[in-house]
Short mmCIF file of N, CA and C in Angstrom, two decimals:
data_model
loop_
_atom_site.label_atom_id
_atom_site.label_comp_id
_atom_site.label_asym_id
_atom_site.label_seq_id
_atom_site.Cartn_x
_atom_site.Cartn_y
_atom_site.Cartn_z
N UNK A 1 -1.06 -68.20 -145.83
CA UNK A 1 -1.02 -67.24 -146.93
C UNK A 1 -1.71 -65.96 -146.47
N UNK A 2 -0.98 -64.86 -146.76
CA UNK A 2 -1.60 -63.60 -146.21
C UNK A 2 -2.19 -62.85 -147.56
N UNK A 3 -3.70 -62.31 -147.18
CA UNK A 3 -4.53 -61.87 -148.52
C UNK A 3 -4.26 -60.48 -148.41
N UNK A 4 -4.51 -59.42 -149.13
CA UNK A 4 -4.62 -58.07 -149.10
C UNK A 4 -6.28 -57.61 -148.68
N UNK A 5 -6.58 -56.73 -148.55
CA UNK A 5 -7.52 -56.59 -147.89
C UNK A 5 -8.68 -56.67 -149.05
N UNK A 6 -8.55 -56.33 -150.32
CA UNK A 6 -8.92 -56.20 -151.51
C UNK A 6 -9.70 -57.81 -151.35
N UNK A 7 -8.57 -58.73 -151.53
CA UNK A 7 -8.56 -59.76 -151.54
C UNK A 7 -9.51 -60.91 -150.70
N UNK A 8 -9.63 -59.83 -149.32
CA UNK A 8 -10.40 -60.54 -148.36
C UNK A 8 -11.58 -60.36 -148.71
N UNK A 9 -11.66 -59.03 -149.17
CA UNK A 9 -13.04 -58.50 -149.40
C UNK A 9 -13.98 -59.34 -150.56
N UNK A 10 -13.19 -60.09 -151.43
CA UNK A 10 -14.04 -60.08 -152.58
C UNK A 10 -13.87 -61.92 -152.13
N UNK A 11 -13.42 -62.43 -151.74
CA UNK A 11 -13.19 -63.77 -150.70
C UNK A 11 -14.46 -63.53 -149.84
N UNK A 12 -14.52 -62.72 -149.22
CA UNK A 12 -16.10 -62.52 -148.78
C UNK A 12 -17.55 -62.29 -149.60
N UNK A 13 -17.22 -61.60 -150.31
CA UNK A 13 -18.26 -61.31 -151.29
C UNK A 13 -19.00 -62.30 -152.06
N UNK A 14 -17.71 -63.28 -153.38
CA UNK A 14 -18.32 -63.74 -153.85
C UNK A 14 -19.09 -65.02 -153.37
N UNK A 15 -18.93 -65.31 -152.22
CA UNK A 15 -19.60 -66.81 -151.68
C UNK A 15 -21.39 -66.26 -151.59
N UNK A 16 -21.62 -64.83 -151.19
CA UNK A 16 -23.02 -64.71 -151.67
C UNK A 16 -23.25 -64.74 -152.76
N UNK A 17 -23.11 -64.50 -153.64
CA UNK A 17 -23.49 -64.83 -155.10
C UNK A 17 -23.79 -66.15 -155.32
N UNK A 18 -22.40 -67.11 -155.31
CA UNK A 18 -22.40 -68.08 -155.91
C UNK A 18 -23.23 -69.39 -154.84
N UNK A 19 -23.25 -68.88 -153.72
CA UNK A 19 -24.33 -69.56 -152.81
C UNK A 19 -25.67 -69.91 -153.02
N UNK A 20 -25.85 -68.31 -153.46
CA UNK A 20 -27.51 -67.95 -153.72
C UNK A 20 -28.39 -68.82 -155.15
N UNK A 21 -27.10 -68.60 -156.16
CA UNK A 21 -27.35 -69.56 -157.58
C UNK A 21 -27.35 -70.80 -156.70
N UNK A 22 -26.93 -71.38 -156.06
CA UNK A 22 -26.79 -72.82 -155.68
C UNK A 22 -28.17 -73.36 -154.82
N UNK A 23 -28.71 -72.27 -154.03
CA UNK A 23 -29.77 -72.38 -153.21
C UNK A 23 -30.88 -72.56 -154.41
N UNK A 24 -30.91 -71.27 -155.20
CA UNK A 24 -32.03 -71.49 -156.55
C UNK A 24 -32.03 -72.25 -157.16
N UNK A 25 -30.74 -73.11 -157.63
CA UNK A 25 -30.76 -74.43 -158.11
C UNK A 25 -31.12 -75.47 -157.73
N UNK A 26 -30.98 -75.62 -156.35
CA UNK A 26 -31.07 -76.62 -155.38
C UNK A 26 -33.06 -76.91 -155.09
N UNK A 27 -33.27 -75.51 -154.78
CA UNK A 27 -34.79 -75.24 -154.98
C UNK A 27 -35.54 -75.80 -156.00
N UNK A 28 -35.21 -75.03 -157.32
CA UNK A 28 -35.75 -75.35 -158.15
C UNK A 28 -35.31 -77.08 -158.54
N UNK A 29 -34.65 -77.58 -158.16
CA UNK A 29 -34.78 -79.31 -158.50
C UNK A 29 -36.07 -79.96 -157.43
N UNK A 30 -35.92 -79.06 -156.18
CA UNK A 30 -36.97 -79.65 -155.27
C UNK A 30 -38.19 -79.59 -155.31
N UNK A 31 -38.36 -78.55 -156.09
CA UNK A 31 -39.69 -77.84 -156.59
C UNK A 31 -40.30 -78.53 -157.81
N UNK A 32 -39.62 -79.03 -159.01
CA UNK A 32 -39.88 -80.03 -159.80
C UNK A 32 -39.86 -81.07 -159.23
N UNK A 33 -39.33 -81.48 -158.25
CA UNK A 33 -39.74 -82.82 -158.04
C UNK A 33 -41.03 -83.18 -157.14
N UNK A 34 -41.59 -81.86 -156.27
CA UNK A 34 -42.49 -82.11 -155.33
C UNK A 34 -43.93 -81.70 -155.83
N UNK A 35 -43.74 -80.81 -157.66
CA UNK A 35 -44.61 -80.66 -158.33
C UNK A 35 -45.53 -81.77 -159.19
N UNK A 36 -45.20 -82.55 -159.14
CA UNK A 36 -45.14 -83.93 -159.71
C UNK A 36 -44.89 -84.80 -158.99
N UNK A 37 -45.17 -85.34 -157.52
CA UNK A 37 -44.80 -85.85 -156.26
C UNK A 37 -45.19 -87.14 -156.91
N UNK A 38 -46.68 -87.17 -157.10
CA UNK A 38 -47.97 -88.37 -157.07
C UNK A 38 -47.06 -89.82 -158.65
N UNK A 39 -46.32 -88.85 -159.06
CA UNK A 39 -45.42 -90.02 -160.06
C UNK A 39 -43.54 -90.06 -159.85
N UNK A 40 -43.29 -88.70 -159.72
CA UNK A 40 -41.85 -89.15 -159.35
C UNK A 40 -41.05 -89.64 -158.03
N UNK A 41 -42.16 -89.57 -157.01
CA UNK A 41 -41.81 -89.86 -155.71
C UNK A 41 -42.05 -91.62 -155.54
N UNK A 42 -42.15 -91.94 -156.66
CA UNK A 42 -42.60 -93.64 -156.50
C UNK A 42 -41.25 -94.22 -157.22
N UNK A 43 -40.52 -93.46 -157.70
CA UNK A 43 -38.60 -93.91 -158.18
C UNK A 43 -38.13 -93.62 -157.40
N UNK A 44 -36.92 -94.86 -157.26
CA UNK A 44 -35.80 -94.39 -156.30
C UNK A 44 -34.89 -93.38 -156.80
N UNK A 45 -34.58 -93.48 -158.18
CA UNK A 45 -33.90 -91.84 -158.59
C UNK A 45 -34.43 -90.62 -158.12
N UNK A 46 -35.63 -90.37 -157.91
CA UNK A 46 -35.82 -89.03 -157.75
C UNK A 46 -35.78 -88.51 -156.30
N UNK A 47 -36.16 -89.76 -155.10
CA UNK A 47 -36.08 -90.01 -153.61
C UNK A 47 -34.54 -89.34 -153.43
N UNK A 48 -33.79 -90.56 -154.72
CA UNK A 48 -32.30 -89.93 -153.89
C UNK A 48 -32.09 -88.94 -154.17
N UNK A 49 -32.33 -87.95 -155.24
CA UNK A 49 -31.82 -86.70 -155.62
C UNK A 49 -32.50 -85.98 -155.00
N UNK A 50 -33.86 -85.87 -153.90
CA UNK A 50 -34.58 -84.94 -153.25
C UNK A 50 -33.67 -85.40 -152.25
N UNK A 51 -33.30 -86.67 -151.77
CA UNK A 51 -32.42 -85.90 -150.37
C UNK A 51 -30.86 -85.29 -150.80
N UNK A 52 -30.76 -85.04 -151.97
CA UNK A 52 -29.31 -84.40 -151.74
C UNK A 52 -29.59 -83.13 -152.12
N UNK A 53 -30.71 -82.81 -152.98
CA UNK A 53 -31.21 -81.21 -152.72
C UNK A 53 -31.56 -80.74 -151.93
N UNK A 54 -32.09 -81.43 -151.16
CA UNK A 54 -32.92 -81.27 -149.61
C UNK A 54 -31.66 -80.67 -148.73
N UNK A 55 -30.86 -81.25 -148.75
CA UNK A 55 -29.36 -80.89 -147.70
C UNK A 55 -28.24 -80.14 -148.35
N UNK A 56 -28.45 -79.96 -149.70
CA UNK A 56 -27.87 -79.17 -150.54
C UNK A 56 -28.19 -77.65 -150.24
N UNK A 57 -29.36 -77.30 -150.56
CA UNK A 57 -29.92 -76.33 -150.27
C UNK A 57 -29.35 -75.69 -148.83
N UNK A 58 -29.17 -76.16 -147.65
CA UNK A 58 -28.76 -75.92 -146.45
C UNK A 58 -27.03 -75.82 -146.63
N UNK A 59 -26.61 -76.37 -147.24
CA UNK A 59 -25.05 -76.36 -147.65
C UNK A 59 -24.75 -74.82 -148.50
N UNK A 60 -25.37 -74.50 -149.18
CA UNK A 60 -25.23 -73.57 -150.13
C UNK A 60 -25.78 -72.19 -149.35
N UNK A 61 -26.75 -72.35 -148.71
CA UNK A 61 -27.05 -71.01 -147.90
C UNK A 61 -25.71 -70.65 -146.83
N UNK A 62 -25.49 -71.91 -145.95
CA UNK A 62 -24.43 -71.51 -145.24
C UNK A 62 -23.37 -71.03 -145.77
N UNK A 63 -22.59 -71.83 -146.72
CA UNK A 63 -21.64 -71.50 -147.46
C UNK A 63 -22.02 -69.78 -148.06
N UNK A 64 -23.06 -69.51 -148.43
CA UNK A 64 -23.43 -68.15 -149.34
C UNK A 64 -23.58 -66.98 -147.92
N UNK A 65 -23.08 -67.61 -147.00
CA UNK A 65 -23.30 -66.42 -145.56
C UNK A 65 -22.16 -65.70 -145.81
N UNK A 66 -21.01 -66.57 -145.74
CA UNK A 66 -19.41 -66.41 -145.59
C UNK A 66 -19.15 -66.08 -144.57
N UNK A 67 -18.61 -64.80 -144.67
CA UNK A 67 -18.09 -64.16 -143.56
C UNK A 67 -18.94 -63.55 -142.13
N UNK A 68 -20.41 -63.53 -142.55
CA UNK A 68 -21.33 -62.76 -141.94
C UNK A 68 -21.21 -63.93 -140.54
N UNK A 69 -21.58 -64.98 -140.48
CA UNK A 69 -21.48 -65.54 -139.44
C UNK A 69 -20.73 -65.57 -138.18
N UNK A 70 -18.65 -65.36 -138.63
CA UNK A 70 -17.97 -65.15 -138.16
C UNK A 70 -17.91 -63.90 -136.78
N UNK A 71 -17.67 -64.20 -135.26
CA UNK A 71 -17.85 -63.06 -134.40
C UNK A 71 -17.65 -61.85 -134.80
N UNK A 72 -18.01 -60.85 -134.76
CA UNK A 72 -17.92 -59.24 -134.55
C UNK A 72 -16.56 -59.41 -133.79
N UNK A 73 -15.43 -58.59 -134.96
CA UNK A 73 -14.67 -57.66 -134.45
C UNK A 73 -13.38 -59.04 -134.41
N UNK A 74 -13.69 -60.11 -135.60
CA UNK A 74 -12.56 -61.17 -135.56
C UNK A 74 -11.09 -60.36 -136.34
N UNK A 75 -10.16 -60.16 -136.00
CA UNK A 75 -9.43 -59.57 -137.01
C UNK A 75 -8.83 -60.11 -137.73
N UNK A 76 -8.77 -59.23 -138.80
CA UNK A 76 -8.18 -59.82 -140.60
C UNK A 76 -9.71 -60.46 -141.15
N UNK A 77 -10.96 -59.95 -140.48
CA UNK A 77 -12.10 -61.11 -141.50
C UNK A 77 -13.03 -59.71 -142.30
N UNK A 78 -12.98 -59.48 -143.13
CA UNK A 78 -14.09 -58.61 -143.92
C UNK A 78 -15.07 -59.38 -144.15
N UNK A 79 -16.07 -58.30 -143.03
CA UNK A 79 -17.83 -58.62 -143.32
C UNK A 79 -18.41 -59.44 -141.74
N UNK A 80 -17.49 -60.02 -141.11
CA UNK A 80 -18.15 -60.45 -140.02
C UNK A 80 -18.70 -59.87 -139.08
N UNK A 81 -19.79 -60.32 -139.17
CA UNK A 81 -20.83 -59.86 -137.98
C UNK A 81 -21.93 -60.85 -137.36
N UNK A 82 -21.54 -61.75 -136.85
CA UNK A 82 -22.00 -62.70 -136.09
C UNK A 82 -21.21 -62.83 -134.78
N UNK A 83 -22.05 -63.93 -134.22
CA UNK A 83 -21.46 -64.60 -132.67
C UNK A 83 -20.55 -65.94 -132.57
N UNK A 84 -20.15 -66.28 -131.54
CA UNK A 84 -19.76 -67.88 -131.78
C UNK A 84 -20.94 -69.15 -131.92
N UNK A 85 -22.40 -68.26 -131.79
CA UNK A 85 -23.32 -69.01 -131.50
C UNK A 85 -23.95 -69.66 -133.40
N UNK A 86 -23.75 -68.34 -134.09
CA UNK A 86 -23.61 -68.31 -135.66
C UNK A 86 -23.04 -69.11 -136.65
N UNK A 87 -21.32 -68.05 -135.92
CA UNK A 87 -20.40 -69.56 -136.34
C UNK A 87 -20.73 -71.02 -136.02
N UNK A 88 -21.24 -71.41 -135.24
CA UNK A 88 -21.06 -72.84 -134.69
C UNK A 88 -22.04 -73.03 -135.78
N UNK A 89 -23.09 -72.51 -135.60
CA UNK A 89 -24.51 -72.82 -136.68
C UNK A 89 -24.19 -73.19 -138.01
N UNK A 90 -23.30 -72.15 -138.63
CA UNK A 90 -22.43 -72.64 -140.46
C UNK A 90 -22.08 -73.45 -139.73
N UNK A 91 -20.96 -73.81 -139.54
CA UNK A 91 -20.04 -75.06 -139.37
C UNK A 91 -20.75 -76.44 -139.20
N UNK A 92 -21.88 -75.97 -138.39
CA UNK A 92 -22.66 -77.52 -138.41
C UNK A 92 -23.22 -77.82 -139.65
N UNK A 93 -23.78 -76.89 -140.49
CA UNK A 93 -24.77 -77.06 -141.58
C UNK A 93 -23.37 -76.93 -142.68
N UNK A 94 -22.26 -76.77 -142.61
CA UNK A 94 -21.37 -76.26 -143.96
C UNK A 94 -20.72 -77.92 -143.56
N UNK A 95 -20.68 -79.00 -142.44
CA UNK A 95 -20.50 -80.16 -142.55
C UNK A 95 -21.45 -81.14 -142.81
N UNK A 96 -22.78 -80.58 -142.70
CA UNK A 96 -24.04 -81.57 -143.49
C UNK A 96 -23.50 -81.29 -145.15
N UNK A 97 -22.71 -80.53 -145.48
CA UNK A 97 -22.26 -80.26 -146.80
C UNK A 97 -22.07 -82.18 -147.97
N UNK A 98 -21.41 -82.53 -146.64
CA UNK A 98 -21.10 -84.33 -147.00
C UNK A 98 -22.00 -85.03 -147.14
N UNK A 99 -23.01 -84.51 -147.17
CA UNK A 99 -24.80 -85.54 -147.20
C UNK A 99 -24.83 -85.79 -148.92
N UNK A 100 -24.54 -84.94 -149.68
CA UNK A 100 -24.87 -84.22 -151.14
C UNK A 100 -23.51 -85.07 -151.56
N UNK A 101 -22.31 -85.36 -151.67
CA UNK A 101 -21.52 -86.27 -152.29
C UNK A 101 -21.98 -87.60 -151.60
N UNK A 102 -22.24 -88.04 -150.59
CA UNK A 102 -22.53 -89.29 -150.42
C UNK A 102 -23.92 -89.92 -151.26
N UNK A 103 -24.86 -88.88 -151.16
CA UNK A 103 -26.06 -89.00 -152.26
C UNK A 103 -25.91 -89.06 -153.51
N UNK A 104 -24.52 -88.60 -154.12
CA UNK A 104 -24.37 -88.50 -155.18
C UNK A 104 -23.51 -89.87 -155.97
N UNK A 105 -22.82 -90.52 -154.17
CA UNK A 105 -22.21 -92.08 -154.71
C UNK A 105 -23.16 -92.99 -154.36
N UNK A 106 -24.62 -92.29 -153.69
CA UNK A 106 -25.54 -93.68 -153.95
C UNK A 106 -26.50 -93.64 -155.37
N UNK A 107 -26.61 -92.53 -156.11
CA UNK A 107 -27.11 -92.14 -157.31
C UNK A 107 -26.70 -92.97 -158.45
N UNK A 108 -25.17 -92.72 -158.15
CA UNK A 108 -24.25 -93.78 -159.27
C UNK A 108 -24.44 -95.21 -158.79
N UNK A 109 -24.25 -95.66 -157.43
CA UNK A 109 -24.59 -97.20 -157.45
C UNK A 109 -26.33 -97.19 -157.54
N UNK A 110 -27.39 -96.47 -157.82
CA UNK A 110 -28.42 -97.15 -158.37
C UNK A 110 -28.20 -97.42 -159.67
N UNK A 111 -27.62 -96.46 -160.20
CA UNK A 111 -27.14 -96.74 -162.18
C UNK A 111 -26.61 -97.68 -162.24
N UNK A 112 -25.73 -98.28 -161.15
CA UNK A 112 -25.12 -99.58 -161.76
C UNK A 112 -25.86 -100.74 -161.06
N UNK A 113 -26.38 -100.47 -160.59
CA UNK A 113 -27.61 -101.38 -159.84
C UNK A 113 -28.35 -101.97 -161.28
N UNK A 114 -29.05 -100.51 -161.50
CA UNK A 114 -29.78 -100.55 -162.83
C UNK A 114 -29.38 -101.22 -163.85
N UNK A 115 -28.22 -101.18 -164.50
CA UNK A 115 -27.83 -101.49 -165.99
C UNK A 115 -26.64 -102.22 -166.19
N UNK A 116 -25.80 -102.84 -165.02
CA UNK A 116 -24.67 -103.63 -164.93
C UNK A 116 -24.78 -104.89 -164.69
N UNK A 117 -24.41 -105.98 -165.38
CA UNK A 117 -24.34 -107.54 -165.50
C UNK A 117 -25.93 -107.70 -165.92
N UNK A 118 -26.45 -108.20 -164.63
CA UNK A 118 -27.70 -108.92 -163.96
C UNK A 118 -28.74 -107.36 -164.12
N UNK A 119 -29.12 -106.80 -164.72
CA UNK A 119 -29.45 -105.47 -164.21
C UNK A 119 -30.72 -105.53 -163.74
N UNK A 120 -31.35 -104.80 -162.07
CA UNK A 120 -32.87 -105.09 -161.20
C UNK A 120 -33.14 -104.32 -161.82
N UNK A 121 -34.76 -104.09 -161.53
CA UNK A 121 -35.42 -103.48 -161.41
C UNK A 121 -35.82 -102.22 -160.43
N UNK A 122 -36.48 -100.93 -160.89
CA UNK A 122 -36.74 -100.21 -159.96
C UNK A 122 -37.24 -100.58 -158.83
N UNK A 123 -37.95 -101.57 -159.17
CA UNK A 123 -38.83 -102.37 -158.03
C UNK A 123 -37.93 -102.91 -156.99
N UNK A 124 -36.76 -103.36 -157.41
CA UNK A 124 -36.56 -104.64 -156.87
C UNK A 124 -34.93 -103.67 -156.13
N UNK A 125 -34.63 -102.21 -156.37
CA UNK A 125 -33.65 -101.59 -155.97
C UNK A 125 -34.26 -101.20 -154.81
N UNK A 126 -35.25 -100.40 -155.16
CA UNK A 126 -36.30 -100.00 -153.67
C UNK A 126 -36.48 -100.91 -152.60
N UNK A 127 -36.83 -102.07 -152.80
CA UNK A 127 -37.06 -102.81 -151.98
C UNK A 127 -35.99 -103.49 -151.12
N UNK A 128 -35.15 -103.70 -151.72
CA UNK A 128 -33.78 -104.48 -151.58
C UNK A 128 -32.35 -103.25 -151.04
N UNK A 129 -32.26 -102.11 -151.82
CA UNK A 129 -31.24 -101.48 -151.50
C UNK A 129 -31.55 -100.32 -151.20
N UNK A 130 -32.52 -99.61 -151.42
CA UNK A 130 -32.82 -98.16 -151.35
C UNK A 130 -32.88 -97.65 -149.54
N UNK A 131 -33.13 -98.36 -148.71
CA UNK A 131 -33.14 -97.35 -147.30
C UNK A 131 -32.27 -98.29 -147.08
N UNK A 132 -31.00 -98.72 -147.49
CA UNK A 132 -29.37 -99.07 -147.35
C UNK A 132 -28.53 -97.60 -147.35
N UNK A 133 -29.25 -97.17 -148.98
CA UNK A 133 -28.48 -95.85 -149.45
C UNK A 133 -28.46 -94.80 -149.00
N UNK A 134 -29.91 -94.55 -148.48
CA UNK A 134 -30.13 -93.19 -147.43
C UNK A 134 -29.88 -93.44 -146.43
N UNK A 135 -29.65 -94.50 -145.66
CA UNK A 135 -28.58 -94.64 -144.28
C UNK A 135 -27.43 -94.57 -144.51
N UNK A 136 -26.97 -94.77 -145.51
CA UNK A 136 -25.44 -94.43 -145.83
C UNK A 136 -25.42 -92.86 -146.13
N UNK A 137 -26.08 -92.12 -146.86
CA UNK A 137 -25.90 -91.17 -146.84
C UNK A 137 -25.91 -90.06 -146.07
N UNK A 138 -26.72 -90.52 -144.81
CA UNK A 138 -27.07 -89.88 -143.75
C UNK A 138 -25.94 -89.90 -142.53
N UNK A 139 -24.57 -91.24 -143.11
CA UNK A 139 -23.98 -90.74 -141.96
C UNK A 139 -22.60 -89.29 -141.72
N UNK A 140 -23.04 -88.48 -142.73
CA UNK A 140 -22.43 -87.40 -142.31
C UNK A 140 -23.10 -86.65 -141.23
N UNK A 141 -24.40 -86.74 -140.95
CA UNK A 141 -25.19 -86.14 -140.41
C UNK A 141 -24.67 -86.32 -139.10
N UNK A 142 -24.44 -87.68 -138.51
CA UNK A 142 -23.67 -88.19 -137.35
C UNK A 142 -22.80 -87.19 -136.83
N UNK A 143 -21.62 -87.40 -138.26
CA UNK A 143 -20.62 -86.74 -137.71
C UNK A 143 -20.47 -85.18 -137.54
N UNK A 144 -21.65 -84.25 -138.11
CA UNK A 144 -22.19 -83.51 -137.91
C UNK A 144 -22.45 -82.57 -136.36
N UNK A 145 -23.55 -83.83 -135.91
CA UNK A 145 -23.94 -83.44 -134.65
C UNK A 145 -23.21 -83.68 -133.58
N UNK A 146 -21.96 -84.61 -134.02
CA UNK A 146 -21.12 -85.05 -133.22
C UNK A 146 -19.91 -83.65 -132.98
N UNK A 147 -19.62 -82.97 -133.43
CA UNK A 147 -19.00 -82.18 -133.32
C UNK A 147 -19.92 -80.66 -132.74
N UNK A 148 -20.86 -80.86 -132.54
CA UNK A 148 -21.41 -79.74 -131.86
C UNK A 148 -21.14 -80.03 -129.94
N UNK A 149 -21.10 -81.06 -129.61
CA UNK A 149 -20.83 -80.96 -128.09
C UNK A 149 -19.64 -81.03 -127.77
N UNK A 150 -18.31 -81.45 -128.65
CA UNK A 150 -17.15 -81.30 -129.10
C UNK A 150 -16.67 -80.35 -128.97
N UNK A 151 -17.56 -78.40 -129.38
CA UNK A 151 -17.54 -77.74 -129.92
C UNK A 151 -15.91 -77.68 -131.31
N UNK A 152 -16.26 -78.20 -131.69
CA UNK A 152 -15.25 -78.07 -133.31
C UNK A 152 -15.28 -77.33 -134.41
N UNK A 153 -16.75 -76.81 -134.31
CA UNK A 153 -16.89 -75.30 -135.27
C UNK A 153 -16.43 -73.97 -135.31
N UNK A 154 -15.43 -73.82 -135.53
CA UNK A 154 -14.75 -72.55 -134.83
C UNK A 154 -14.24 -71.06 -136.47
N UNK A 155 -14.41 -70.12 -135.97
CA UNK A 155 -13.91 -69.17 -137.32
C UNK A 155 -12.83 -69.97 -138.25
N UNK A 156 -13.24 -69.43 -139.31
CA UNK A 156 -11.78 -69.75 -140.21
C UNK A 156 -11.50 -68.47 -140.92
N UNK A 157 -11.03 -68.39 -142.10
CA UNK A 157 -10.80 -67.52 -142.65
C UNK A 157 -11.93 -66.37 -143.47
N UNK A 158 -12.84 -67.54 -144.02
CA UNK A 158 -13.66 -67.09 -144.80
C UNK A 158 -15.43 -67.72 -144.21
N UNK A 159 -15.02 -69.09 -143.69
CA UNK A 159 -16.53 -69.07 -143.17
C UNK A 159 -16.05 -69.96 -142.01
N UNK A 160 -16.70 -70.07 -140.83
CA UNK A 160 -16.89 -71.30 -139.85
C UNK A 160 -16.88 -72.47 -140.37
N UNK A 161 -15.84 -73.19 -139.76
CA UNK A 161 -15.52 -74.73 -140.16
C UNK A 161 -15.65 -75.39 -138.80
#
């Protein structure tokens, strides 16, 4: 699909905006939760939702770069001014992007952990399933770093993929 230049431009634009709300959001959940460490850091709900803000936060900055990353002088890209060394950098951190939905399907299996049939205890999720869930969630991270010696991060349209 070919954009107008109008088109590219504001394809570039708005990913800072809507990045930046995402970073402050992302923050501010991490920030309530690390304000109150000494009681909410002893649930597995709040463990899992600090690591998907934790990698969220890094998802949303990259994503909120856009175009800036992309080499100097790519044509058809409004706003790029980076290297391939940049690009590669989003692309690695805009595929830790997958950390934050996998955190978000171990969130839902603690709820049903919690309150379905037989329903455990916090106690007894932590102990039993909880560093199951953050190894599961962590394996985007794999595939992540796995594509940096690959090199597979390459320009796209709007940001390094």
């Amino acid at each position: 699909m070919v954009f107008s230049f109008s088109q590219r431009k504001a394809l570039s634009i708005i990913p800072h905006i809507t990045g930046a709300l995402s970073v402050i959001g992302s923050l501010s959940i991490l920030y309530d939760i690390l304000k109150d460490r000494s009681r909410k850091l002893h649930r597995p709900y709040y463990r899992i939702l600090l690591g998907m803000s934790f990698f969220d936060v890094f998802a949303s900055a990259s994503l909120g770069m856009s175009t800036w990353p992309i080499p100097k002088g790519t044509e058809g890209v409004y706003g790029a001014m980076g290297t391939t060394r940049t690009c590669t950098a989003q692309g690695f951190f805009i595929q830790l992007m997958l950390v934050s939905p996998f955190y978000n399907l171990m969130l839902a299996w603690y709820y049903l952990l919690l309150g379905k049939n037989k329903p455990l205890s916090e106690e007894a999720i932590a102990s039993k399933y909880e560093k199951y869930m953050h190894a599961f969630a962590m394996i985007p991270v794999l595939f992540a770093v796995m594509g940096l010696p690959l090199t597979l991060y390459n320009s796209a349209d709007c940001e390094c993929r």
